GROMACS .gro file of C-alpha atoms in nm:
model
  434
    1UNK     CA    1   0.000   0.000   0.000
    2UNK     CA    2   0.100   0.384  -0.116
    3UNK     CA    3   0.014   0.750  -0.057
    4UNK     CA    4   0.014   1.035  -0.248
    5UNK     CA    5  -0.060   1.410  -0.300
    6UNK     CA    6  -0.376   1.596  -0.330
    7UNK     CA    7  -0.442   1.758  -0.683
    8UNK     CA    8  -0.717   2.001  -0.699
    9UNK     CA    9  -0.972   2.029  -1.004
   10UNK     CA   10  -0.877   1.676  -1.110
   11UNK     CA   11  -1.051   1.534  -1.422
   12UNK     CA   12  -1.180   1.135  -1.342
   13UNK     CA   13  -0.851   0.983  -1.566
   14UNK     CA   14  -0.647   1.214  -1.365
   15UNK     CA   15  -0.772   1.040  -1.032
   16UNK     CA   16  -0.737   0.692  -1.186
   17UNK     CA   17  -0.366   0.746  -1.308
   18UNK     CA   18  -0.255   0.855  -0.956
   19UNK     CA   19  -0.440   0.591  -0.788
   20UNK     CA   20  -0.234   0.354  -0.950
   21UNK     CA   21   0.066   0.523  -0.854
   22UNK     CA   22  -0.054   0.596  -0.448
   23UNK     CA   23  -0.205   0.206  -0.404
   24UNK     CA   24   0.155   0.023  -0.550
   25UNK     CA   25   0.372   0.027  -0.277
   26UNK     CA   26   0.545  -0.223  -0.029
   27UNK     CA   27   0.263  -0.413  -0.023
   28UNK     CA   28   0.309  -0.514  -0.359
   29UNK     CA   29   0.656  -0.546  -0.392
   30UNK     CA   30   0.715  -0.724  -0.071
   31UNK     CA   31   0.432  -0.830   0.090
   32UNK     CA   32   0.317  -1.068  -0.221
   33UNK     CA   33   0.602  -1.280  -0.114
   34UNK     CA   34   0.364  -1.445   0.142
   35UNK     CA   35   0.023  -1.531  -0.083
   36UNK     CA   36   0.240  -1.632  -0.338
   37UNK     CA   37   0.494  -1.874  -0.116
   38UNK     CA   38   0.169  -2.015   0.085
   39UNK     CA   39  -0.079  -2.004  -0.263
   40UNK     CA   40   0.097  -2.076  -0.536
   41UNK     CA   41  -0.039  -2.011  -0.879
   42UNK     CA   42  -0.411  -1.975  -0.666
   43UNK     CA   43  -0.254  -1.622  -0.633
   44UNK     CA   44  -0.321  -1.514  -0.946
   45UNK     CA   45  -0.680  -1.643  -0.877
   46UNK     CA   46  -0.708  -1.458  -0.533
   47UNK     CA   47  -0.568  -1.093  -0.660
   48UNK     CA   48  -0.855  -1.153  -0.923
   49UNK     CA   49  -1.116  -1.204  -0.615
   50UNK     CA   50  -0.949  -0.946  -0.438
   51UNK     CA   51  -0.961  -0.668  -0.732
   52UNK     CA   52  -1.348  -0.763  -0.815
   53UNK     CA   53  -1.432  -0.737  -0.413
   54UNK     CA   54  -1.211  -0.416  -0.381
   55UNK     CA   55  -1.396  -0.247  -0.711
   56UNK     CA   56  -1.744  -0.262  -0.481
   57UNK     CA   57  -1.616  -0.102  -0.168
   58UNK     CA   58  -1.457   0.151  -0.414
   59UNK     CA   59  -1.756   0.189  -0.583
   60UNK     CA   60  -1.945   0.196  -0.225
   61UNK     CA   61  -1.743   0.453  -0.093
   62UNK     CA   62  -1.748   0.647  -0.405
   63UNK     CA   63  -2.119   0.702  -0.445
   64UNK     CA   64  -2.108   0.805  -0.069
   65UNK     CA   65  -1.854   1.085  -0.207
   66UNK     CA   66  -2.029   1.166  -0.483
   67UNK     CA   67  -2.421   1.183  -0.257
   68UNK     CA   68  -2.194   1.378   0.057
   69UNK     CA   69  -1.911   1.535  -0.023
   70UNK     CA   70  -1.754   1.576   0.283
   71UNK     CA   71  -1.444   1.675   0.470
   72UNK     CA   72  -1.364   1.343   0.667
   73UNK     CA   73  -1.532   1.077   0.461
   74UNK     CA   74  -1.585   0.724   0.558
   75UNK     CA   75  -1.497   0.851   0.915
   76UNK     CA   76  -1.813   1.110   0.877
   77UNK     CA   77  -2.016   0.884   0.693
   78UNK     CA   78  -1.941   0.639   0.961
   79UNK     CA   79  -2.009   0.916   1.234
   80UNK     CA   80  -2.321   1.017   1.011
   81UNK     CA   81  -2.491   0.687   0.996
   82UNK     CA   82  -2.448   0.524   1.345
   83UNK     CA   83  -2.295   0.819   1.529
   84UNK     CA   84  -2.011   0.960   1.742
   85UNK     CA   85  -1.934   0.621   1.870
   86UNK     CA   86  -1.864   0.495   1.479
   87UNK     CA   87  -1.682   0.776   1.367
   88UNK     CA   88  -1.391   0.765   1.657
   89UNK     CA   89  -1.388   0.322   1.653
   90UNK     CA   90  -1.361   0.423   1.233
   91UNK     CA   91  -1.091   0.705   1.301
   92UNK     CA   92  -0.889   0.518   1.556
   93UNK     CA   93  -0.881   0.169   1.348
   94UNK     CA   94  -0.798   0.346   1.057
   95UNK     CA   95  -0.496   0.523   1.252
   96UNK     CA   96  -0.345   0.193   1.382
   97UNK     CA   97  -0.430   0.048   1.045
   98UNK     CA   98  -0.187   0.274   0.912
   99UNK     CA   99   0.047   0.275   1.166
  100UNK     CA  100   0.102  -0.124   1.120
  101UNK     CA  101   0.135  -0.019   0.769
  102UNK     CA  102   0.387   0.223   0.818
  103UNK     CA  103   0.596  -0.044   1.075
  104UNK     CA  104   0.531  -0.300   0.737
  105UNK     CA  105   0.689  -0.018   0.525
  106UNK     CA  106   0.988   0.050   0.768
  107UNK     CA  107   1.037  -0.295   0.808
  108UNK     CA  108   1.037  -0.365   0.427
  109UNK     CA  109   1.304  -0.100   0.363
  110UNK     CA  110   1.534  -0.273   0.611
  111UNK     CA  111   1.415  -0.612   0.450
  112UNK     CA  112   1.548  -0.440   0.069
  113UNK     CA  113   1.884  -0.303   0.242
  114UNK     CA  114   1.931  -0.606   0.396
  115UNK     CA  115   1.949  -0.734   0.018
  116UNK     CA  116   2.320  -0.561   0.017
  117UNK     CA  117   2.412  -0.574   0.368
  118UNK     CA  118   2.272  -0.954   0.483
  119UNK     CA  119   2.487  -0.933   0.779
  120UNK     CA  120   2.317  -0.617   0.925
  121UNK     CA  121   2.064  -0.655   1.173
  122UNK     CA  122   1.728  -0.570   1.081
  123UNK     CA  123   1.620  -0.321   1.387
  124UNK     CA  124   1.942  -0.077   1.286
  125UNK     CA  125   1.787  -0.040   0.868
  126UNK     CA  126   1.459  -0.069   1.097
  127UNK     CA  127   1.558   0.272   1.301
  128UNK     CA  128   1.816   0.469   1.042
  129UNK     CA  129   1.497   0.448   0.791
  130UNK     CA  130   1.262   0.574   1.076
  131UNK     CA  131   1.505   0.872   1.184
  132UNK     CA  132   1.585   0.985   0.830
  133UNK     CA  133   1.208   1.004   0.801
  134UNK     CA  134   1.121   1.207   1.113
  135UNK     CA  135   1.373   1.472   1.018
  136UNK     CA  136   1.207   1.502   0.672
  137UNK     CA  137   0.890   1.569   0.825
  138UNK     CA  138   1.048   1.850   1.049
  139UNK     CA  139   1.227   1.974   0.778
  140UNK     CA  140   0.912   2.022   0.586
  141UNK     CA  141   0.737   1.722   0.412
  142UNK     CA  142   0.546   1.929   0.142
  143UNK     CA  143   0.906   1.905  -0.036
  144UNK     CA  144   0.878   1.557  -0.038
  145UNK     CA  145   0.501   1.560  -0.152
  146UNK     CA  146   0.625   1.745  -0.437
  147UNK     CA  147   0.872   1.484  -0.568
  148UNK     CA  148   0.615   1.176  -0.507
  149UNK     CA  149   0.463   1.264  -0.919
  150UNK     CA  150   0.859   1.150  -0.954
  151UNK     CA  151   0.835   0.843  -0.738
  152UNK     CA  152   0.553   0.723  -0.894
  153UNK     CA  153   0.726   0.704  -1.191
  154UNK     CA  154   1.013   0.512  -1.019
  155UNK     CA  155   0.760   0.284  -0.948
  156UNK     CA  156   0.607   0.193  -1.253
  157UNK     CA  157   0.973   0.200  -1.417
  158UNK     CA  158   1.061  -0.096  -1.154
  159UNK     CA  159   0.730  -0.259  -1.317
  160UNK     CA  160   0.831  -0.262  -1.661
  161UNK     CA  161   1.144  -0.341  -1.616
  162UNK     CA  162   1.062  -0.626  -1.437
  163UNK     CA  163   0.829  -0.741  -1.765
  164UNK     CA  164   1.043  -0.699  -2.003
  165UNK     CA  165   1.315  -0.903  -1.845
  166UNK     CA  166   1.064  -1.153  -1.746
  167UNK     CA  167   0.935  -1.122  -2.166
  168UNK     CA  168   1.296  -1.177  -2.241
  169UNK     CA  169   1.339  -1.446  -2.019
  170UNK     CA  170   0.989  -1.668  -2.175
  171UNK     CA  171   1.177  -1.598  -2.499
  172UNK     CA  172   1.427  -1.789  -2.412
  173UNK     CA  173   1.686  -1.495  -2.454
  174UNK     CA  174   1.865  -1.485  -2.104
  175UNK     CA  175   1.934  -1.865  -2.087
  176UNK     CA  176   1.900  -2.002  -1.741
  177UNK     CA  177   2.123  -1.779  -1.607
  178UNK     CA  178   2.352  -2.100  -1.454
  179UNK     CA  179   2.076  -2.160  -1.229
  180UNK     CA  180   1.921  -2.509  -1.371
  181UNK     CA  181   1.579  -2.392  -1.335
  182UNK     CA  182   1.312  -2.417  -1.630
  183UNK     CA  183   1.034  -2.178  -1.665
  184UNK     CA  184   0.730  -2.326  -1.493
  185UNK     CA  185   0.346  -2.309  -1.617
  186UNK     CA  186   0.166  -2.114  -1.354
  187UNK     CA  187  -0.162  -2.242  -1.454
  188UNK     CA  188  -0.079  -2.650  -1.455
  189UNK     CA  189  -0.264  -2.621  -1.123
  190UNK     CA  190  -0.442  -2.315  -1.056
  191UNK     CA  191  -0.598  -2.448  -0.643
  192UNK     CA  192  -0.285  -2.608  -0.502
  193UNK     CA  193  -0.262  -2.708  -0.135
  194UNK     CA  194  -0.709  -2.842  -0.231
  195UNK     CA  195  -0.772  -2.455  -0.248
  196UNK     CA  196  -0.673  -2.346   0.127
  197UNK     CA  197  -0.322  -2.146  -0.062
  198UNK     CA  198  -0.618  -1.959  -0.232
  199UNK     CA  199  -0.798  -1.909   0.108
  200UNK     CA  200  -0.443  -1.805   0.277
  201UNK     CA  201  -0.373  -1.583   0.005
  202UNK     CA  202  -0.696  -1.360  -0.028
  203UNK     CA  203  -0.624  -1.147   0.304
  204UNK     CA  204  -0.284  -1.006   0.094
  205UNK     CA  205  -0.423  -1.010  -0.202
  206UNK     CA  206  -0.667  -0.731  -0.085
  207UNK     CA  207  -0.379  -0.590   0.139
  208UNK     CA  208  -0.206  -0.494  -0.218
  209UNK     CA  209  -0.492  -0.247  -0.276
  210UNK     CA  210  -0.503  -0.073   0.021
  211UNK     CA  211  -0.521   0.284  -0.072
  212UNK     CA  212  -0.870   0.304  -0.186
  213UNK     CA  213  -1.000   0.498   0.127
  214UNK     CA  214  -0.726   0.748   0.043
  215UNK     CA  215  -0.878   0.794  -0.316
  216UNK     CA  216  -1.185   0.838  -0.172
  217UNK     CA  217  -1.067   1.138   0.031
  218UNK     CA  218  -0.886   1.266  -0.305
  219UNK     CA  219  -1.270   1.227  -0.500
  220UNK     CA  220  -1.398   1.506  -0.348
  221UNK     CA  221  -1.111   1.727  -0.567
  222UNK     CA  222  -1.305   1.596  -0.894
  223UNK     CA  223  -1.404   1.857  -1.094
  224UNK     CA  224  -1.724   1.618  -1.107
  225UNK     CA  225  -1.736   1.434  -0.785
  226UNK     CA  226  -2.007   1.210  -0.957
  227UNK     CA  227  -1.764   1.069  -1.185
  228UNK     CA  228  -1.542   0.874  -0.879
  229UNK     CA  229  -1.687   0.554  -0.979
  230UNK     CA  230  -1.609   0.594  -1.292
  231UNK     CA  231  -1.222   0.637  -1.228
  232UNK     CA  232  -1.202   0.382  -0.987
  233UNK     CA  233  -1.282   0.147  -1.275
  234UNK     CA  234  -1.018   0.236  -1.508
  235UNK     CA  235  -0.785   0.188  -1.189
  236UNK     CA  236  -0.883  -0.160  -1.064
  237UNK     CA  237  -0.898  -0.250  -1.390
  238UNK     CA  238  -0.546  -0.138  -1.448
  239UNK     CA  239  -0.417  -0.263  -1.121
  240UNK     CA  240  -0.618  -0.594  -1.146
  241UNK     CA  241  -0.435  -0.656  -1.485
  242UNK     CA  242  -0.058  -0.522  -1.313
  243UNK     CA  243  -0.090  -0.784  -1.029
  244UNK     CA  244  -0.208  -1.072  -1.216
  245UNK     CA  245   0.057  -0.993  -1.513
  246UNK     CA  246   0.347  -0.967  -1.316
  247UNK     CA  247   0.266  -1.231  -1.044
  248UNK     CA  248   0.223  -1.514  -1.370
  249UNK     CA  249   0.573  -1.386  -1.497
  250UNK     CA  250   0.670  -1.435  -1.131
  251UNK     CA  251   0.566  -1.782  -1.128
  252UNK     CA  252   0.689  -1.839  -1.474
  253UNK     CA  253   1.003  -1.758  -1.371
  254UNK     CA  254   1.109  -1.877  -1.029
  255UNK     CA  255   0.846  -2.208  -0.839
  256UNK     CA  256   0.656  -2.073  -0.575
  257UNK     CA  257   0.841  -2.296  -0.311
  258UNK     CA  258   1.153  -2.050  -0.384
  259UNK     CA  259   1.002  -1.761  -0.301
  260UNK     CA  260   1.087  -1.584   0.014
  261UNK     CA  261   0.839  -1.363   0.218
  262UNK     CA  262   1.152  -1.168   0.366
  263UNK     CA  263   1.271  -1.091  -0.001
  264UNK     CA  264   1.080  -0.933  -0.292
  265UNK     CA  265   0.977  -1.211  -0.530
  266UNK     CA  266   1.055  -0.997  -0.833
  267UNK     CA  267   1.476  -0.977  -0.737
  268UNK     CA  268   1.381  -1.361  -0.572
  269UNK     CA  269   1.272  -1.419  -0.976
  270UNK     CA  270   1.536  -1.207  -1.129
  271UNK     CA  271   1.867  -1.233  -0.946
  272UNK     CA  272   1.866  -1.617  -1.064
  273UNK     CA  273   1.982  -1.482  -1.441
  274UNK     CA  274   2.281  -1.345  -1.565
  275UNK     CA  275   2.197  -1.001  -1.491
  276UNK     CA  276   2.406  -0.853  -1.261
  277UNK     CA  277   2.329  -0.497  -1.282
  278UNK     CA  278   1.972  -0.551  -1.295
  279UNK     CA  279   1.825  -0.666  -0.914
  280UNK     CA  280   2.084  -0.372  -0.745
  281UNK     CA  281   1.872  -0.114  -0.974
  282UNK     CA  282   1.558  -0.222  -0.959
  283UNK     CA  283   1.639  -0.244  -0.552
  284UNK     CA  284   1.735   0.082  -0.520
  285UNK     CA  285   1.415   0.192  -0.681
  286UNK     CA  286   1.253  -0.013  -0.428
  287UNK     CA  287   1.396   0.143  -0.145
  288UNK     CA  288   1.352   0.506  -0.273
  289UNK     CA  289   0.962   0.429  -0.367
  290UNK     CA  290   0.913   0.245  -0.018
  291UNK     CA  291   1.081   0.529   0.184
  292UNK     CA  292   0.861   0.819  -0.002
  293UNK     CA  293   0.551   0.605   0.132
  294UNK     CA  294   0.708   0.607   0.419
  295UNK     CA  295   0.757   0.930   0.481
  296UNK     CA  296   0.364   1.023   0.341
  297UNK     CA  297   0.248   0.765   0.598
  298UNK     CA  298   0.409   0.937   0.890
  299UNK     CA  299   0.256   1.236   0.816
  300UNK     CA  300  -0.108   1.089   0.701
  301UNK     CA  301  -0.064   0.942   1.100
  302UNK     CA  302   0.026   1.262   1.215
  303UNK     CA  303  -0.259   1.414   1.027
  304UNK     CA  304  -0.500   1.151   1.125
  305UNK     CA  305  -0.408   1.244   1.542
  306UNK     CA  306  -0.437   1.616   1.478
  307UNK     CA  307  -0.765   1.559   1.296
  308UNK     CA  308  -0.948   1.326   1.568
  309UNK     CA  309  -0.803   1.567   1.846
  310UNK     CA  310  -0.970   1.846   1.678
  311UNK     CA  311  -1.293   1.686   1.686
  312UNK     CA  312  -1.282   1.607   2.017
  313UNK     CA  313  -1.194   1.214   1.938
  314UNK     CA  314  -0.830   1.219   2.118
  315UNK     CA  315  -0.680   1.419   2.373
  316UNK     CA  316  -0.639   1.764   2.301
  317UNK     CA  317  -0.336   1.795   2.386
  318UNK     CA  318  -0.248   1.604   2.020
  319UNK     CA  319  -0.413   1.946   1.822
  320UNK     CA  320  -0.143   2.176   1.973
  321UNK     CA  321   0.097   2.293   1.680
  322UNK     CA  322   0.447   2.473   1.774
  323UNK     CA  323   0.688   2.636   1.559
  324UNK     CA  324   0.655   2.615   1.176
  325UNK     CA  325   0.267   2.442   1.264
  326UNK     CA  326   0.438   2.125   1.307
  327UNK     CA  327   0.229   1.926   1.560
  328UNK     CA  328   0.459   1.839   1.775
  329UNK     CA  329   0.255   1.628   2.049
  330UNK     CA  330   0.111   1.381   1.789
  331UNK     CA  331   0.456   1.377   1.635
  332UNK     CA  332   0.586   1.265   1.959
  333UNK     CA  333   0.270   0.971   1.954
  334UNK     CA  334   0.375   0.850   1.631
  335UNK     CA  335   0.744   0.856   1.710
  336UNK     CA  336   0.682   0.653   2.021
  337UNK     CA  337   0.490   0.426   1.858
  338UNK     CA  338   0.767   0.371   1.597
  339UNK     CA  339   1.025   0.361   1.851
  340UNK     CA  340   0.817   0.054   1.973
  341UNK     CA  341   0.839  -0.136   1.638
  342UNK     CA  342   1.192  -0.114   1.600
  343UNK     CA  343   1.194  -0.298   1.985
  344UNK     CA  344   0.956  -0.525   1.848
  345UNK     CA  345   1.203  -0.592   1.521
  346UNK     CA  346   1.522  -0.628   1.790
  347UNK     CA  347   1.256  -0.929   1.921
  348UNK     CA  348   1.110  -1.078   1.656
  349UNK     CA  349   1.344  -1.029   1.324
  350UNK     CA  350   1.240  -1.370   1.200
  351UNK     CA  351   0.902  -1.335   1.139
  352UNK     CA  352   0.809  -0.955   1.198
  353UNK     CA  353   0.677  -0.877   0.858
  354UNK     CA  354   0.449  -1.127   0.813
  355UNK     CA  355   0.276  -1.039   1.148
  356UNK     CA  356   0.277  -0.657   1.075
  357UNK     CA  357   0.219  -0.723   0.708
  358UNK     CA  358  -0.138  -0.972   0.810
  359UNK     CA  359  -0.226  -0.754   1.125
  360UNK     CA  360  -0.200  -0.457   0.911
  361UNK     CA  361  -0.401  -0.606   0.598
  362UNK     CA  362  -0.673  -0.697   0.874
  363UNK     CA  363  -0.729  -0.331   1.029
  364UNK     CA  364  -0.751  -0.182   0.673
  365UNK     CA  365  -1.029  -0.473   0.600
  366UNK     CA  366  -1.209  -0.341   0.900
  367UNK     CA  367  -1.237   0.022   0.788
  368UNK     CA  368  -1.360  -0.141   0.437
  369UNK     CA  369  -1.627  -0.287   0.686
  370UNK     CA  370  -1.703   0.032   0.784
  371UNK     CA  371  -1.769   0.210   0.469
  372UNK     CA  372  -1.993  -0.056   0.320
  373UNK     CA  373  -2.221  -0.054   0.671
  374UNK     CA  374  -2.207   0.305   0.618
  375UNK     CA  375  -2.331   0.276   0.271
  376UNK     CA  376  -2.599   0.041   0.316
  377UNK     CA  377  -2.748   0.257   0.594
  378UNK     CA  378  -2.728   0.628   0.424
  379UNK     CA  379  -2.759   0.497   0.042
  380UNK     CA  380  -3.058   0.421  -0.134
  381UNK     CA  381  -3.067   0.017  -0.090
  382UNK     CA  382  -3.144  -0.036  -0.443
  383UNK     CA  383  -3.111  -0.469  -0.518
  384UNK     CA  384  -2.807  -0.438  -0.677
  385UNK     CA  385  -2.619  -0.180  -0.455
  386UNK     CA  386  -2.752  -0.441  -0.198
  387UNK     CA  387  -2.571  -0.762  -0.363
  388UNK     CA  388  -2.261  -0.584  -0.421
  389UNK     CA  389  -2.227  -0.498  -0.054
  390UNK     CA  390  -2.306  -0.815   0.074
  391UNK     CA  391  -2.070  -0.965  -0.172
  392UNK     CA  392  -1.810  -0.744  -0.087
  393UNK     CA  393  -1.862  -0.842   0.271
  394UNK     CA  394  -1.895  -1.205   0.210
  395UNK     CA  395  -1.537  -1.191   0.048
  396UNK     CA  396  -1.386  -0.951   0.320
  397UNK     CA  397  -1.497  -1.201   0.619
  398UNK     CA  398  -1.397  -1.474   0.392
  399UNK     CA  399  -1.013  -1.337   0.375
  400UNK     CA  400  -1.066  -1.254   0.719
  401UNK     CA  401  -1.142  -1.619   0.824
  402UNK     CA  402  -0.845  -1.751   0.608
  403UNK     CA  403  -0.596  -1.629   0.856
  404UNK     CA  404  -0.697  -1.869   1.137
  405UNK     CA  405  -0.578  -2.167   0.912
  406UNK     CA  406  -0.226  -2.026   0.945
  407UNK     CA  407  -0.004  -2.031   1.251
  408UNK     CA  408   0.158  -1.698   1.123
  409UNK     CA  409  -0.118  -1.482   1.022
  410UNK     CA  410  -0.318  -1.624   1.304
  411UNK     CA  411  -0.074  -1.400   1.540
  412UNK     CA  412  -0.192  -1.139   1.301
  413UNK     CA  413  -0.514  -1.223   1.334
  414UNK     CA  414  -0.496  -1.173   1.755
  415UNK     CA  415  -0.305  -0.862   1.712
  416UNK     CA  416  -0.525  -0.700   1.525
  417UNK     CA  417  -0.825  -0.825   1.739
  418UNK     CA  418  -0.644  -0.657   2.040
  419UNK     CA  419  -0.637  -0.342   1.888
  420UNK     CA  420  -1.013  -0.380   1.820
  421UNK     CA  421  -1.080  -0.432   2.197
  422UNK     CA  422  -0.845  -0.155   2.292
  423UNK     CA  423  -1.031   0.116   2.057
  424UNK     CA  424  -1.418  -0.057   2.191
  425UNK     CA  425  -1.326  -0.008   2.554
  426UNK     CA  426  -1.201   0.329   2.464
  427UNK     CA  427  -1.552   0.412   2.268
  428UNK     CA  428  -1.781   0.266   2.537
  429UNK     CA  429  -1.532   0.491   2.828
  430UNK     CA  430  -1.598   0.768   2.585
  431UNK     CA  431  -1.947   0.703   2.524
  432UNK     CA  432  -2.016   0.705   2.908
  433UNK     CA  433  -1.855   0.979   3.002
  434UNK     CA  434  -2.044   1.156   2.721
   0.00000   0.00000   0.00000
């Protein structure tokens, strides 16, 4: 998952374009290590699922922006529909959703250095990345807002790239690269594992288009809000097509079994061929994408604080702003609560971005809950606005579920339930007191 930069007076294939470029991120190039080590070729089946179930919260969430366009969005329409109680659970699950994210992100970055320097503890990449950050955001992050039109680009360079050398490789042009390995057929057996890889698989498949809630805030910059649903089709469908493209050359390339969830599977798939310059460029461009979503998610957190403080939804001590209207007391939040995941890296190196990666995937699918309850109750329940949202729900619960069948993501799973309790007790105190 991504960020990006508000545009203003946006025309609809404006907002599609740079909703491709906000929703790629580290969640793509790292985190579909672990669908497609525990699915298989079933991957390419669930980021199908997940890109028809993610096109109906968009489209959900859109008509809400188009009906009420409003400063706050799917926390207000929460807020709007079942009141104050569901707009602070929405705005406080959506703020730890992102700050797992941003912990996946940091630890991804160390994960990608780590790719140069094996021999380097993970919590020190972990903390340097977090630091160089912070100061950025002092220094002034609108700088680095600026350059993210730039870093998009990175991105999709690092995409192509990637195809062609994968096209080159089908073609039989690169050889083998010494590495004895033949390209595979993807599709030989598309439910491995009797279909539970495809079950496994679904909660990171929708992980890889987190992002959507941000576009949602962006929709209201349309020059025709009413035509958001109509650019979040042009960017599933162009997403939909990226993932399931590159994931077959993936699998084409390198067996699933080989695939590392601590290593990107497109330098997993490439550094097996003769290419030596190739996986240390396309890695830096990895690192320099990840750390600009980085940066964008530690202020969106920041943001986020200062936002729910001002309505009265967090202490309001978190509103204050010093010099230069830098925030400084929710600064201080989010830099504790970073501090905390690189303690948590120094404990658990072995494993730490699959449990960040599935807890993180989880909160995000909660907030999705959110907007489509939202929708049902202040939308016009046509039959098939109904069916879509009870699709979309019946596929969200059903990626949900799949963790529990997985002694990693189950720890996810537990985290993520803990921070669900945390922010309930907190809304019931809240509610009381009120």
């Amino acid at each position: 998952m991504s960020k990006c930069t508000n545009e203003t007076n946006l025309s609809w294939r404006q907002l599609s374009f740079i909703g491709v470029g906000c929703i790629i991120g580290t969640g793509y190039f790292l985190g579909s290590a672990i669908p497609i080590q525990r699915a298989g070729s079933s991957v390419l089946l669930a980021y199908l699922i997940a890109g028809i179930g993610t096109w109906m919260v968009f489209q959900a969430l859109a008509k809400l922006t188009a009906e009420h366009p409003e400063k706050g969005s799917f926390r207000t329409y929460a807020k709007k529909a079942y009141g104050s109680w569901a707009g602070f659970s929405n705005g406080w699950v959506y703020w730890s959703a992102e700050m797992l994210i941003m912990g996946s992100q940091l630890t991804a970055l160390a994960l990608f250095a780590q790719f140069w320097f094996p021999e380097v503890p993970l919590w020190i990449f972990t903390a340097g990345f977090a630091c160089l950050g912070l100061v950025i955001i002092l220094l002034g992050v609108k700088k680095v807002e600026q350059m993210e039109n730039l870093f998009g680009v990175m991105k999709a360079a690092a995409i192509v790239m990637f195809i062609i050398v994968a096209g080159a490789a089908m073609f039989g042009w690169l050889g083998d690269g010494g590495s004895g390995l033949e390209l595979q057929n993807p599709i030989s057996d598309i439910l491995p594992i009797e279909g539970k890889g495809l079950w496994l698989a679904l909660l990171f498949a929708f992980y890889g288009f987190g992002g959507i809630e941000v576009m949602g805030l962006m929709a209201k910059e349309l020059k025709d809000p009413k035509d958001a649903p109509k650019s979040g089709n042009i960017m599933l469908i162009t997403l939909t097509f990226l993932y399931v493209l590159s994931f077959y050359l993936v699998l084409k390339m390198v067996p699933a079994e080989a695939i590392d969830p601590n290593e990107s599977p497109f330098l997993t798939a490439l550094k097996q061929y003769d290419l030596p310059w190739v996986p240390h460029v396309f890695n830096s461009i990895l690192i320099i994408a990840g750390f600009s979503t980085m940066v964008a998610s530690l202020y969106a957190v920041t943001t986020m604080l200062v936002s729910l403080s001002e309505e009265g939804d967090a202490p309001r001590i978190f509103s204050r702003k010093g010099k230069w209207s830098i925030p400084l007391p929710a600064l201080g939040l989010t830099t504790l609560v970073v501090a905390i995941s690189i303690v948590i890296a120094m404990l658990l190196p072995e494993k730490l971005f699959e449990y960040i990666t599935t807890a993180a995937g989880l909160m995000l699918l909660y907030t999705w809950i959110f907007i489509l309850a939202s929708s049902l109750k202040l939308m016009s329940r046509t039959a098939w606005n109904l069916i879509q949202t009870l699709i979309a729900l019946f596929l969200i619960l059903f990626a949900i579920s799949g963790t529990l069948f997985d002694d990693v993501s189950r720890i996810g799973f537990f985290v993520s339930l803990g921070f669900i309790l945390l922010i309930a007790s907190a809304a019931f105190v809240k509610r009381k007191k009120g």
